[in-house]
Coordinates of C-alpha atoms in Angstrom, one line a residue:
Chain A
M9 CA -5.3 -22.0 1.4
I10 CA -1.7 -20.7 1.5
F11 CA -0.7 -17.6 1.3
D12 CA 2.8 -16.9 -0.9
K13 CA 5.8 -15.1 1.2
A14 CA 5.4 -12.1 -0.4
F15 CA 1.6 -11.6 0.5
I16 CA 2.9 -12.1 4.0
I17 CA 5.7 -10.0 4.2
K18 CA 3.1 -7.2 2.6
L19 CA 0.6 -8.5 5.2
K20 CA 3.1 -7.8 7.5
S21 CA 4.1 -4.0 6.8
C22 CA 0.3 -3.1 7.0
D23 CA -0.5 -2.6 3.6
G24 CA -3.9 -1.5 3.4
K25 CA -4.6 -3.3 0.4
T26 CA -3.5 -6.4 1.1
Q27 CA -5.1 -6.1 4.3
K28 CA -8.4 -6.2 2.8
A29 CA -7.7 -8.7 0.3
F30 CA -6.6 -11.2 2.8
Y31 CA -10.0 -10.3 4.6
Q32 CA -11.4 -10.6 1.7
Q33 CA -10.0 -14.0 1.0
L34 CA -10.5 -15.3 4.8
A35 CA -13.9 -13.5 6.0
P36 CA -16.3 -15.9 4.6
K37 CA -14.8 -19.3 6.0
M38 CA -14.0 -17.3 9.6
Y39 CA -17.8 -15.8 9.5
G40 CA -19.3 -19.3 9.5
I41 CA -17.2 -20.3 12.5
C42 CA -17.9 -16.8 14.0
L43 CA -22.1 -17.8 13.8
R44 CA -21.4 -21.4 15.0
F45 CA -20.0 -19.5 18.5
A46 CA -22.3 -16.5 18.8
G47 CA -25.8 -16.7 20.1
S48 CA -27.1 -14.1 17.5
T49 CA -25.6 -12.7 14.1
E50 CA -25.0 -9.5 15.7
E51 CA -22.6 -11.6 18.3
A52 CA -21.2 -13.0 15.1
D53 CA -20.3 -9.8 13.3
D54 CA -18.5 -8.3 16.7
I55 CA -16.6 -11.7 17.5
L56 CA -15.3 -11.4 13.5
Q57 CA -14.1 -7.9 13.8
E58 CA -12.8 -8.0 16.8
G59 CA -11.1 -11.0 15.6
F60 CA -9.4 -9.5 12.4
I61 CA -8.4 -6.6 14.3
R62 CA -6.1 -8.8 17.0
V63 CA -5.2 -10.4 13.7
F64 CA -4.1 -7.3 12.2
N65 CA -2.6 -6.1 15.0
H66 CA -1.1 -9.5 16.1
L67 CA 0.1 -10.5 12.6
K68 CA 3.9 -9.5 13.7
D69 CA 4.1 -12.1 16.2
F70 CA 3.3 -14.7 13.3
R71 CA 7.0 -16.5 12.5
G72 CA 5.3 -18.4 9.4
E73 CA 5.7 -21.9 11.0
G74 CA 2.5 -23.2 9.9
S75 CA -0.6 -22.1 8.4
L76 CA -1.6 -18.6 8.3
E77 CA -5.4 -19.6 7.8
G78 CA -5.1 -22.1 10.4
W79 CA -3.5 -19.2 12.9
V80 CA -6.5 -16.9 12.1
R81 CA -8.4 -19.6 12.8
R82 CA -7.7 -20.2 16.1
T83 CA -7.6 -16.2 16.9
I84 CA -11.2 -16.2 15.7
I85 CA -11.7 -18.6 18.0
N86 CA -10.3 -17.1 21.0
T87 CA -11.8 -14.1 20.1
A88 CA -15.3 -16.0 20.4
I89 CA -14.2 -17.9 23.6
N90 CA -13.2 -14.4 25.0
I91 CA -16.3 -12.8 24.2
Y92 CA -18.2 -15.7 25.8
K93 CA -16.3 -15.7 29.2
K94 CA -17.0 -11.5 29.0
R95 CA -20.6 -12.2 29.1
I96 CA -20.3 -15.3 31.8
K97 CA -18.8 -12.6 33.7
Q98 CA -22.0 -10.2 33.0
G99 CA -23.9 -13.1 34.3
K100 CA -26.1 -13.8 31.5
K101 CA -24.8 -17.4 31.2
T102 CA -28.0 -19.7 30.4
E103 CA -29.1 -21.9 33.0
L104 CA -28.4 -25.5 32.3
E105 CA -31.2 -27.4 31.1
N106 CA -32.7 -30.7 32.0
V107 CA -32.5 -33.0 28.7
R108 CA -34.3 -35.9 28.4
E109 CA -32.3 -38.2 26.9
K110 CA -33.6 -40.1 23.7
N111 CA -31.8 -42.1 21.0
E112 CA -33.6 -41.7 18.3
D113 CA -32.7 -41.4 14.7
N114 CA -31.2 -37.7 14.0
L115 CA -29.2 -38.5 11.1
Y116 CA -31.9 -37.8 8.5
I117 CA -33.2 -34.8 9.6
I118 CA -29.8 -33.8 9.9
E119 CA -28.7 -34.3 6.3
K120 CA -31.5 -33.1 5.5
M121 CA -30.8 -29.5 7.0
A122 CA -28.7 -26.6 5.4
A123 CA -25.8 -25.3 7.0
D124 CA -27.3 -22.4 7.9
E125 CA -30.4 -24.2 9.3
L126 CA -28.2 -26.3 11.8
I127 CA -26.5 -23.2 12.6
E128 CA -29.9 -21.7 14.2
V129 CA -30.2 -24.8 15.9
I130 CA -26.6 -25.1 17.7
R131 CA -27.3 -21.1 18.1
E132 CA -29.9 -22.1 20.4
L133 CA -27.7 -24.3 22.7
P134 CA -27.0 -22.6 26.0
D135 CA -23.8 -20.7 25.7
G136 CA -21.6 -22.9 27.4
Y137 CA -22.6 -25.9 25.3
R138 CA -22.3 -24.6 22.4
A139 CA -18.7 -23.9 23.0
V140 CA -17.7 -26.7 24.1
F141 CA -19.3 -28.4 21.4
N142 CA -18.1 -26.2 18.6
L143 CA -14.8 -26.5 20.1
N144 CA -14.9 -30.3 20.2
I145 CA -16.9 -31.8 17.7
I146 CA -16.0 -29.2 14.9
E147 CA -12.7 -27.8 15.4
G148 CA -11.2 -31.0 17.1
Y149 CA -9.9 -29.6 20.5
T150 CA -9.5 -32.0 23.5
H151 CA -11.7 -31.9 26.8
K152 CA -8.0 -30.7 28.4
E153 CA -7.4 -27.6 26.0
I154 CA -11.4 -27.0 26.2
G155 CA -10.8 -26.9 29.9
E156 CA -7.9 -24.4 30.0
M157 CA -9.5 -22.0 27.1
L158 CA -12.7 -22.0 29.5
E159 CA -11.1 -22.1 32.7
I160 CA -13.4 -24.6 33.4
S161 CA -12.3 -28.1 34.4
E162 CA -11.9 -31.5 32.0
N163 CA -14.9 -33.2 33.4
T164 CA -17.0 -30.0 32.9
S165 CA -15.9 -30.1 29.5
K166 CA -17.4 -33.6 29.1
S167 CA -20.3 -33.1 31.0
Q168 CA -21.2 -30.1 29.4
L169 CA -20.6 -32.0 25.9
S170 CA -22.8 -34.6 26.5
R171 CA -25.8 -32.1 27.7
A172 CA -25.0 -30.4 24.2
R173 CA -25.3 -33.6 22.7
K174 CA -28.6 -34.3 24.5
S175 CA -29.7 -31.0 23.9
L176 CA -29.2 -30.6 20.2
Q177 CA -31.4 -34.0 19.8
K178 CA -33.7 -33.1 21.3
K179 CA -34.4 -30.0 19.4
L180 CA -33.7 -32.1 16.4
N181 CA -36.3 -34.4 17.4
A182 CA -38.7 -31.2 17.8
L183 CA -37.7 -30.5 14.5
K184 CA -38.2 -34.1 13.1
E185 CA -42.0 -34.0 14.8
K186 CA -42.5 -30.5 13.3
E187 CA -41.8 -32.2 9.8
K188 CA -43.5 -35.0 9.8
K189 CA -47.0 -33.1 11.0
R190 CA -46.1 -30.7 8.2
I191 CA -46.2 -33.8 5.6
G192 CA -49.2 -35.2 7.1
K193 CA -50.8 -32.4 6.4
Q194 CA -49.9 -32.2 2.5
P195 CA -52.4 -33.4 0.5
K196 CA -52.1 -36.6 -1.5
Chain B
M19 CA -26.6 -46.6 9.6
E20 CA -25.8 -46.8 13.4
N21 CA -26.7 -43.6 15.4
S22 CA -24.4 -42.9 17.3
P23 CA -23.1 -39.7 19.2
N24 CA -19.6 -39.8 16.8
N25 CA -22.0 -40.5 13.8
I26 CA -24.1 -37.3 14.4
D27 CA -21.0 -35.6 15.2
Q28 CA -19.6 -36.2 11.9
L29 CA -22.0 -35.5 10.2
I30 CA -22.7 -32.1 11.6
K31 CA -18.6 -31.3 11.1
A32 CA -19.1 -32.4 7.5
K33 CA -22.3 -29.9 7.4
F34 CA -19.7 -27.1 8.3
D35 CA -16.6 -28.5 5.9
G36 CA -16.8 -25.6 3.4
F37 CA -19.6 -23.2 5.0
A38 CA -18.2 -19.7 3.9
P39 CA -20.9 -17.3 4.3
A40 CA -20.3 -13.6 3.1
P41 CA -20.3 -11.7 6.0
P42 CA -21.9 -8.1 6.0
D43 CA -20.1 -4.9 4.5
H44 CA -19.6 -2.8 7.6
I45 CA -17.1 -5.5 9.2
W46 CA -14.3 -4.3 7.2
S47 CA -15.3 -0.3 8.4
G48 CA -14.9 -1.4 11.6
I49 CA -11.9 -3.6 11.2
E50 CA -10.2 -0.4 9.8
K51 CA -11.1 2.1 11.9
G52 CA -9.7 -0.5 14.3
I53 CA -6.1 -0.8 12.5
S54 CA -6.1 2.6 11.2
S55 CA -3.5 0.9 8.3
H56 CA -4.2 3.6 6.0
P57 CA -2.1 6.5 6.4
A58 CA -3.0 10.2 5.6
F59 CA -2.0 11.8 2.8
F60 CA 0.5 14.3 4.9
V61 CA 2.0 11.1 6.6
R62 CA 2.2 9.1 3.2
Y63 CA 4.1 12.3 1.8
A64 CA 5.8 13.6 5.0
K65 CA 9.5 13.2 3.2
P66 CA 8.7 15.6 0.3
I67 CA 6.0 17.8 2.0
A68 CA 8.6 18.3 4.5
A69 CA 11.6 19.0 2.2
A70 CA 9.3 21.5 0.2
V71 CA 8.3 23.4 3.2
I72 CA 12.3 23.5 4.1
L73 CA 13.1 24.8 0.3
L74 CA 10.5 27.6 1.0
A75 CA 11.1 28.3 4.0
A76 CA 14.7 28.4 3.2
I77 CA 14.1 30.8 0.0
L78 CA 11.9 33.3 1.9
L79 CA 14.8 33.6 4.7
G80 CA 16.8 34.2 2.2
I81 CA 14.6 36.9 0.9
L82 CA 13.6 38.4 3.8
L83 CA 17.9 38.8 4.4
F84 CA 18.4 40.2 0.9
T85 CA 15.6 42.6 1.1
S86 CA 16.6 44.0 4.8
Q87 CA 20.5 44.3 4.0
S88 CA 19.5 45.6 0.7
S89 CA 17.2 48.6 2.0
N90 CA 19.8 49.4 4.8
G91 CA 22.2 50.3 1.8
S92 CA 19.6 51.7 -0.2
V93 CA 18.5 53.9 2.0
N94 CA 21.9 55.6 2.3
K95 CA 21.9 56.1 -1.7
L96 CA 18.2 57.3 -2.1
Q97 CA 18.9 60.0 0.9
F98 CA 20.3 61.8 -1.7
T99 CA 17.4 62.0 -3.2
D100 CA 14.7 61.3 -1.6
S101 CA 13.2 64.6 -0.1
V102 CA 10.5 62.9 2.7
P103 CA 12.8 63.1 5.8
V104 CA 14.0 66.2 5.2
S105 CA 10.9 68.2 4.7
K106 CA 8.9 66.2 7.4
T107 CA 11.7 67.7 10.0
L108 CA 10.9 70.9 8.6
D109 CA 7.6 70.9 8.3
D110 CA 7.0 69.2 12.1
P111 CA 9.1 70.7 14.1
P112 CA 9.4 68.4 17.6
A113 CA 8.3 69.8 20.5
N114 CA 11.2 69.7 22.5
N115 CA 13.2 72.2 20.1
Q116 CA 15.9 70.6 19.3
P117 CA 15.2 68.7 16.4
A118 CA 16.8 70.5 13.6
T119 CA 20.1 70.0 15.1
V120 CA 19.7 66.2 16.0
S121 CA 18.1 65.9 12.3
A122 CA 20.9 67.0 11.0
T123 CA 23.4 65.0 13.1
E124 CA 21.3 61.8 12.6
I125 CA 21.9 62.5 8.4
I126 CA 25.4 62.9 9.1
A127 CA 25.7 59.6 10.9
N128 CA 23.4 57.9 8.4
S129 CA 25.7 58.9 5.7
E130 CA 27.2 56.7 3.3
E131 CA 30.3 58.1 3.8
P132 CA 30.6 60.2 6.7
E133 CA 34.5 61.2 6.7
N134 CA 33.7 63.7 4.3
T135 CA 32.3 65.6 7.2
D136 CA 35.5 65.9 8.5
V137 CA 37.5 66.4 5.6
N138 CA 35.1 68.9 3.4
V139 CA 33.5 70.6 6.1
P140 CA 36.6 72.7 6.9
K141 CA 37.0 73.6 3.3
N142 CA 33.6 75.2 3.0
E143 CA 33.4 78.5 4.9
Y144 CA 29.7 78.5 5.2
A145 CA 29.6 74.9 6.5
E146 CA 32.3 75.7 9.0
T147 CA 30.3 78.4 10.2
H148 CA 27.0 76.6 10.8
V149 CA 29.1 73.3 12.0
A150 CA 30.3 75.4 14.1
S151 CA 27.3 77.1 15.5
V152 CA 25.6 73.6 15.3
K153 CA 26.6 72.6 18.8
P154 CA 26.0 75.4 20.9
K155 CA 22.5 75.2 19.4
A156 CA 22.0 71.8 20.2
N157 CA 22.1 73.3 23.9
S158 CA 20.3 76.5 23.4
N159 CA 16.5 76.5 23.8
T160 CA 15.8 78.3 20.5
G161 CA 12.5 77.0 19.3
I162 CA 12.5 76.1 15.6
S163 CA 8.9 77.5 15.3
G164 CA 10.4 80.9 16.2
N165 CA 12.0 81.1 13.1
T166 CA 8.9 80.1 10.4
Q167 CA 10.1 81.8 7.7
N168 CA 12.5 80.0 7.6
F169 CA 10.1 76.6 7.5
N170 CA 9.1 78.0 4.4
N171 CA 12.3 79.3 2.5
N172 CA 11.1 77.8 -1.1
E173 CA 15.0 77.4 -1.5
T174 CA 15.8 75.5 1.1
T175 CA 12.9 73.0 0.5
A176 CA 14.2 73.2 -3.6
S177 CA 17.8 72.6 -2.7
V178 CA 16.6 69.9 -0.9
N179 CA 14.3 68.2 -3.2
G180 CA 15.7 69.1 -6.4
H181 CA 19.0 67.7 -8.2
V182 CA 22.6 68.2 -7.2
S183 CA 23.0 71.1 -9.4
E184 CA 20.3 73.0 -7.4
L185 CA 22.4 72.0 -4.5
S186 CA 25.5 73.1 -5.5
E187 CA 24.0 76.4 -6.2
A188 CA 22.1 76.7 -2.9
S189 CA 25.2 76.0 -1.3
S190 CA 27.1 79.3 -2.7
R191 CA 24.4 81.7 -1.2
P192 CA 25.0 84.3 1.2
V193 CA 23.3 83.2 4.5
Q194 CA 20.8 85.9 5.9
N195 CA 21.0 84.6 9.6
S196 CA 24.0 82.6 10.4
T197 CA 22.5 81.7 13.9
N198 CA 19.6 79.7 12.3
E199 CA 20.1 75.9 12.7
I200 CA 17.8 75.2 9.7
F201 CA 19.5 76.2 7.2
T202 CA 22.2 73.7 8.3
L203 CA 20.4 70.7 7.2
P204 CA 20.2 71.5 3.6
T205 CA 24.2 73.2 3.9
L206 CA 25.2 70.1 5.9
S207 CA 23.4 68.1 3.2
L208 CA 25.0 70.2 0.0
T209 CA 28.2 70.5 1.8
L210 CA 28.7 66.4 1.7
N211 CA 27.0 66.2 -1.4
N212 CA 29.0 69.2 -3.0
D213 CA 32.3 68.1 -2.0
L214 CA 32.5 64.8 -3.4
P215 CA 34.0 64.3 -6.7
K216 CA 30.9 64.5 -9.7
E217 CA 31.9 61.4 -10.7
T218 CA 31.1 60.2 -7.5
I219 CA 28.4 62.2 -7.4
Q220 CA 27.0 60.8 -10.7
H221 CA 27.3 57.2 -9.6
Q222 CA 25.6 58.0 -6.7
A223 CA 22.9 59.3 -8.6
Y224 CA 22.9 56.9 -11.0
S225 CA 22.9 54.2 -7.9
A226 CA 20.1 55.8 -6.2
Q227 CA 18.0 55.7 -10.0
S228 CA 19.4 52.1 -10.9
V229 CA 17.5 50.0 -9.4
T230 CA 14.1 51.8 -9.9
T231 CA 15.4 51.7 -13.9
E232 CA 15.6 47.8 -13.3
T233 CA 12.3 47.8 -12.3
N234 CA 11.1 49.7 -14.6
S235 CA 12.4 47.9 -17.4
R236 CA 10.8 44.6 -16.0
H237 CA 7.5 46.5 -15.7
K238 CA 7.7 47.3 -19.3
S239 CA 8.1 43.8 -20.3
L240 CA 4.9 42.4 -21.6
W241 CA 6.2 38.9 -22.3
S242 CA 8.1 36.2 -20.1
V243 CA 8.5 32.4 -20.9
G244 CA 8.8 30.1 -17.9
L245 CA 10.6 26.6 -18.0
Y246 CA 8.8 24.3 -15.1
I247 CA 9.4 21.7 -13.5
T248 CA 6.2 19.8 -11.6
P249 CA 6.2 17.4 -9.7
E250 CA 2.3 16.7 -8.4
M251 CA 1.2 14.6 -5.5
F252 CA -2.5 13.3 -5.1
F253 CA -4.4 14.0 -1.9
E254 CA -7.2 10.9 -2.2
N255 CA -6.6 7.4 -2.9
F256 CA -8.5 4.4 -3.8
D257 CA -8.6 1.2 -1.6
S258 CA -6.9 -0.5 -4.6
L259 CA -5.3 1.8 -6.6
Q260 CA -2.1 4.4 -5.2
I261 CA -1.5 6.9 -7.5
L262 CA 1.8 7.7 -7.5
P263 CA 3.7 11.8 -8.1
S264 CA 3.4 12.9 -11.8
Y265 CA 6.3 14.9 -13.1
T266 CA 5.6 17.6 -15.5
L267 CA 8.2 19.6 -17.6
S268 CA 6.7 22.6 -19.3
V269 CA 7.4 25.9 -20.9
E270 CA 5.1 28.3 -20.5
P271 CA 4.7 31.7 -21.5
T272 CA 2.9 34.9 -20.0
Y273 CA 1.7 38.1 -21.4
Y274 CA 1.7 40.8 -18.8
I275 CA -1.8 42.7 -19.3
N276 CA -1.5 45.3 -17.7
K277 CA 0.7 46.4 -14.9
H278 CA -0.9 43.6 -12.4
F279 CA -2.8 41.3 -14.1
F280 CA -1.2 38.4 -16.9
L281 CA -2.3 35.4 -18.7
R282 CA 0.1 32.2 -18.9
F283 CA -0.7 29.2 -21.2
G284 CA 1.8 26.6 -22.4
L285 CA 2.8 23.2 -23.1
G286 CA 3.5 20.4 -20.8
F287 CA 4.6 17.0 -21.2
T288 CA 4.1 14.9 -18.0
Y289 CA 4.8 11.4 -16.8
A290 CA 2.1 9.6 -14.5
H291 CA 1.8 6.5 -13.1
D292 CA -0.5 4.2 -11.0
R293 CA 0.5 1.5 -8.9
G294 CA -2.5 -0.9 -8.5
F295 CA -3.4 -4.0 -6.7
S296 CA -4.3 -7.7 -8.1
K297 CA -4.8 -10.8 -6.2
I298 CA -4.2 -13.9 -8.0
N299 CA -5.3 -17.5 -6.8
Y300 CA -3.7 -20.1 -8.8
L301 CA -2.5 -24.0 -8.8
S302 CA 2.0 -24.0 -8.6
N303 CA 1.3 -27.8 -9.3
D304 CA 4.8 -28.4 -8.1
L305 CA 6.4 -32.0 -7.1
L306 CA 6.5 -31.6 -3.7
G307 CA 8.4 -35.0 -3.3
T308 CA 7.9 -39.0 -3.8
Y309 CA 7.1 -41.4 -1.4
E310 CA 7.1 -45.3 -1.4
D311 CA 3.3 -46.6 -0.9
V312 CA 2.9 -50.1 0.1
Y313 CA -0.2 -52.0 -1.7
D314 CA 0.3 -55.0 -0.6
I315 CA 2.8 -57.9 2.0
T316 CA 3.3 -61.3 1.6
F317 CA 4.9 -63.4 4.3
D318 CA 6.6 -66.1 4.0
S319 CA 8.5 -68.7 6.4
V320 CA 12.1 -68.4 6.1
D321 CA 14.0 -70.8 8.1
G322 CA 11.1 -71.0 10.2
V323 CA 11.3 -66.9 10.5
L324 CA 8.4 -65.0 9.2
V325 CA 9.7 -62.4 6.8
P326 CA 7.4 -59.8 5.2
T327 CA 7.6 -58.9 1.7
Y328 CA 6.9 -55.3 1.1
Y329 CA 5.2 -54.3 -2.8
T330 CA 5.7 -50.8 -2.8
K331 CA 5.2 -48.4 -6.0
T332 CA 6.4 -44.5 -5.7
T333 CA 4.0 -42.0 -5.8
E334 CA 4.5 -38.2 -6.1
V335 CA 3.2 -35.8 -4.2
W336 CA 2.3 -32.8 -5.9
D337 CA 1.0 -29.2 -4.7
T338 CA -2.6 -29.4 -5.1
A339 CA -3.5 -26.3 -2.9
R340 CA -4.8 -23.1 -3.7
H341 CA -2.3 -20.5 -3.7
V342 CA -3.2 -16.8 -3.2
T343 CA -0.5 -14.0 -4.2
I344 CA -0.6 -10.2 -4.6
K345 CA 1.3 -8.5 -7.3
E346 CA 1.1 -4.4 -7.8
P347 CA 1.4 -3.5 -11.4
T348 CA 2.1 -0.3 -12.6
N349 CA 0.2 1.4 -15.6
T350 CA 2.5 4.2 -16.9
Y351 CA 1.0 7.4 -19.0
F352 CA 2.2 10.0 -20.6
Y353 CA -0.2 13.6 -21.2
V354 CA 0.5 16.6 -23.0
Q355 CA -0.6 19.4 -20.9
T356 CA -1.7 22.5 -22.1
P357 CA -2.9 25.3 -19.0
L358 CA -4.6 28.3 -19.5
M359 CA -4.2 30.7 -16.5
F360 CA -4.9 34.1 -15.4
G361 CA -3.9 35.9 -12.6
Y362 CA -2.8 38.9 -10.4
Y363 CA 1.3 39.8 -10.0
N364 CA 2.8 42.1 -8.1
R365 CA 6.7 43.4 -8.7
T366 CA 9.4 44.8 -6.3
H367 CA 13.0 45.3 -7.3
L368 CA 13.9 41.9 -6.2
F369 CA 10.8 39.8 -6.2
N370 CA 7.5 39.5 -7.7
W371 CA 4.8 37.8 -6.1
Y372 CA 1.6 36.4 -7.8
F373 CA -1.0 34.0 -7.8
Y374 CA -3.4 32.4 -10.6
A375 CA -6.0 30.0 -11.5
G376 CA -7.3 28.6 -14.4
P377 CA -8.2 25.1 -16.3
A378 CA -5.4 22.9 -17.4
F379 CA -6.3 20.3 -20.0
N380 CA -4.8 16.8 -20.5
Y381 CA -4.2 15.1 -23.7
M382 CA -3.0 11.1 -23.6
V383 CA -0.2 10.7 -26.1
G384 CA 1.1 7.6 -24.7
K385 CA 0.5 4.4 -22.0
N386 CA 2.2 1.2 -20.8
L387 CA 0.2 -1.0 -19.1
E388 CA 1.8 -3.7 -16.8
K389 CA 0.0 -7.0 -16.8
P390 CA -0.3 -8.7 -13.2
V391 CA 0.9 -11.9 -14.1
S392 CA 3.7 -10.8 -16.1
D393 CA 6.4 -12.6 -13.7
I394 CA 4.3 -15.9 -12.7
D395 CA 5.4 -18.8 -15.0
Y396 CA 4.4 -22.2 -14.7
V397 CA 1.4 -22.3 -13.1
E398 CA -2.3 -22.4 -13.2
I399 CA -3.9 -19.3 -13.0
L400 CA -7.6 -19.9 -11.0
N401 CA -8.5 -16.7 -10.7
I402 CA -7.4 -12.7 -11.2
D403 CA -9.0 -10.0 -9.2
N404 CA -7.0 -6.8 -10.8
H405 CA -7.8 -3.5 -9.4
L406 CA -6.3 -1.3 -11.5
P407 CA -8.3 1.1 -13.3
Q408 CA -6.9 2.8 -16.7
R409 CA -7.0 6.4 -16.6
S410 CA -8.6 8.5 -19.5
N411 CA -7.4 9.5 -22.3
Y412 CA -8.3 13.1 -21.6
Y413 CA -9.1 15.2 -18.2
V414 CA -9.5 18.3 -17.2
Q415 CA -7.6 20.2 -14.2
L416 CA -8.5 23.3 -12.4
W417 CA -5.7 24.9 -11.0
L418 CA -5.1 27.5 -8.3
G419 CA -1.6 28.6 -7.3
A420 CA 0.8 31.3 -5.8
G421 CA 4.3 31.9 -6.3
I422 CA 6.9 33.7 -6.0
E423 CA 9.7 35.0 -8.3
V424 CA 13.4 35.7 -7.2
K425 CA 15.5 37.8 -9.4
A426 CA 18.6 36.1 -10.6
S427 CA 19.9 38.4 -13.0
K428 CA 18.7 41.1 -15.1
H429 CA 16.2 39.2 -17.1
I430 CA 16.3 35.6 -15.4
S431 CA 13.9 35.0 -12.5
L432 CA 13.6 31.7 -10.3
S433 CA 10.6 30.7 -9.1
L434 CA 8.5 28.5 -6.7
E435 CA 5.1 28.0 -6.9
P436 CA 3.2 25.7 -4.7
N437 CA -0.6 24.6 -6.6
Y438 CA -3.8 23.2 -5.9
R439 CA -5.2 21.0 -8.6
L440 CA -8.6 19.3 -8.9
S441 CA -9.3 17.0 -11.3
F442 CA -12.5 16.3 -12.5
D443 CA -14.1 13.0 -12.3
N444 CA -12.6 12.2 -15.7
F445 CA -9.7 11.2 -14.3
Y446 CA -10.2 7.1 -14.8
R447 CA -12.2 5.5 -17.6
E448 CA -14.2 2.7 -14.7
Q449 CA -16.8 4.0 -13.3
S450 CA -16.0 3.1 -9.6
Y451 CA -13.4 5.1 -10.2
K452 CA -15.1 8.7 -11.0
K453 CA -14.5 10.8 -8.3
A454 CA -13.0 14.6 -8.6
L455 CA -9.1 14.2 -7.1
S456 CA -7.4 16.7 -5.6
G457 CA -3.9 17.1 -5.6
F458 CA -0.8 19.5 -4.7
A459 CA 1.6 20.5 -6.8
L460 CA 5.3 22.5 -6.5
R461 CA 6.4 23.7 -9.7
F462 CA 10.2 25.2 -10.1
G463 CA 10.7 27.5 -12.9
F464 CA 12.7 29.5 -14.8
V465 CA 11.8 32.4 -16.0
Y466 CA 13.1 34.8 -18.8
Y467 CA 11.5 38.4 -19.0
L468 CA 11.7 39.4 -22.7
K469 CA 13.0 42.5 -23.8

C-alpha cells in the first residue's frame, strides 16, 4: 500500500477526514497484528486504539524515508510491547511452562486451521513466549533486536522462542487428538 | 514434507499474510477522542467570527459615542421647549432653601449661548433687577415654601411650558414681588430667549423639533426596501463533508404593520458549496525502470582462462503496488431564497433595533458537481470511496434574527443582523446525511425608507 504525497501532507495537517480514511485503510491489517500480540480481544482493541493515537500524534516525525505502512506497523508493535511490559511490571507475567518435547507432524493441522483459529492457539501462549514468537517468526526481528525491545538478553529471547515453539506444538497435538476423536466418533 | 521448525514457522507466517479482520467500530471513537483533531465550530470559524464581533462592537461603540454627543447637544436645544426640569424645580422645592437661585444659575450655565446673559440682561430692566436680586438671595435663608402662591402661579408655569410668544408676553409683565426669586427662573429664561433675534429663536425652535419631525416621518413610513449581503456559516459538519460558507444577495421589502410590528419578505440568490472527501485506490502502472536479467551463463576456456558469458534480457519494472490518494471535490449550488419574516421593531431618532423570526424557502436553480477523479489521468482506478452528498432541490430554514439599523441619511439606513438559522433535515438527499443543521449568518444591509 502506497500513500500518495498529497495524502501524507493532508494527514500531517491533522485533517480529520484523511485520518479516518487512513485508519480505515490500515486498521484491519493492524488489528490482525494486535490480535496476535494480545492476550485477549479487549487487549487487542486497546493496542490498536493506543497505537493509532500514537501514530497520529507522532506523524510529524515521519520523514517519508520509508513506507508509511511499515512505520505504522512498527508503531503498533511497539505499543503492543509497551503494554506487555506494563503487564510484567504489574506482576501478571505468566510462569514458564514445562513443555514436553514432541516431534510430531503438526503441519497438516496448521494448514487446516483458519488464521483466527491459529490466533486462539497463539493467544494461549504465555505472554513472553507470545511476544518473542510474534516478533521473530512473523515480524522477522532478530533475537538481538527482540532483546533490545523487550529489555531481555539475546539468549533469553532464543530460549523463549524455543519454549514457545514447544508450547505451540503441544497445543497443536492436543488439537490433533481432539480432531481424531471427533472423526472417530462420526458414523461410517 | 519435513516437519522442521522452519516449515511450521513459514506456514504460520503464511497463515497471517492477508489476515485483516475488521476492528470494532468503537475503536475509532476512542482514537478520535485521543487525538481530538476535529476543531470545534468556533475554532474553525475563529477569524470570521472575530471579525464579525469586532465589527459589531465598533458599530455599537460608534452609536454609543454618537448618541451621547447628540444627547448633550440636544439637551440645550430642547431646554427651550422642555418644561420638565423647570416645573420640577418649582413643584419640588429642595430642603436647603437654595434651589431656585441655584437652578436658575444652572440653567444659565447649561444654556447653549451663555454669553447672552451678560449682554442681554442689562438691557432688560426687569431682568436686571432680578439678576441683581439673585445674588443676595443666594445667601438668604428665605424658603421657597414661604412663597407658595408663586409655585401656583399659572402665568409662570404657562410661560415656561408655553411658546416663545407667550414667554415674550410674560417678560413684559410687571413684577408683584421683586424679591421673589421664583420669578427669576422664567424671567431669566425669558430674557435669554427674548433677546435673541427672531430668526435665531425660530431656528432653535425648528432644531428642537426637527429631530422629532424626522423620526416621526420614519414612523409614518409604511414600507422600506433592504438590500442584504449575507455570509452564512454552519455549526455542524459531517465526517466526510465540510459545509462551506454560503453567500446570499437579497432584496427584501418590509411592511410596517403598525408602530412596532413588521412583515418582511423578499427574494435572494444564494451561492453555496460543499467540500467532500473521496478516497481513491488505484494502480499507477508506471514504468519504474529496467534491469538486465541474467537467464543463462556459459563458461568458455580462452587461453586457459575460464571466461563466463552472461545471457541477459532487459526486464521492465512496472509499479503494481496499490496506491491510495484522497481528493476533496467541491459541489457548487445556486439557490433562490424566499424568506417570510414577522418581527418587532423599535425606532429612535438615531437607530432602530428589531428582532424577527420566520421560515425561508430555498429552491435550487443550478448546480455544478465535481468528479473526484477529474485530475487523475492514466491510472487504473480500483475503487472510489466518495463521500460527497448532493443537496436537495428544495429545503426550508427557520430564521431567528435581531438587528440594528443606523441612520445614514433621511431615507437610508445601514443594518447589521446576526441571524441564527435552523435547516430542517431535508438539506441533503442521502439518508445518512439527513439531520437538522444549525447555522449562523451575519447580514449587512442597506435599507431605503419609502416616503
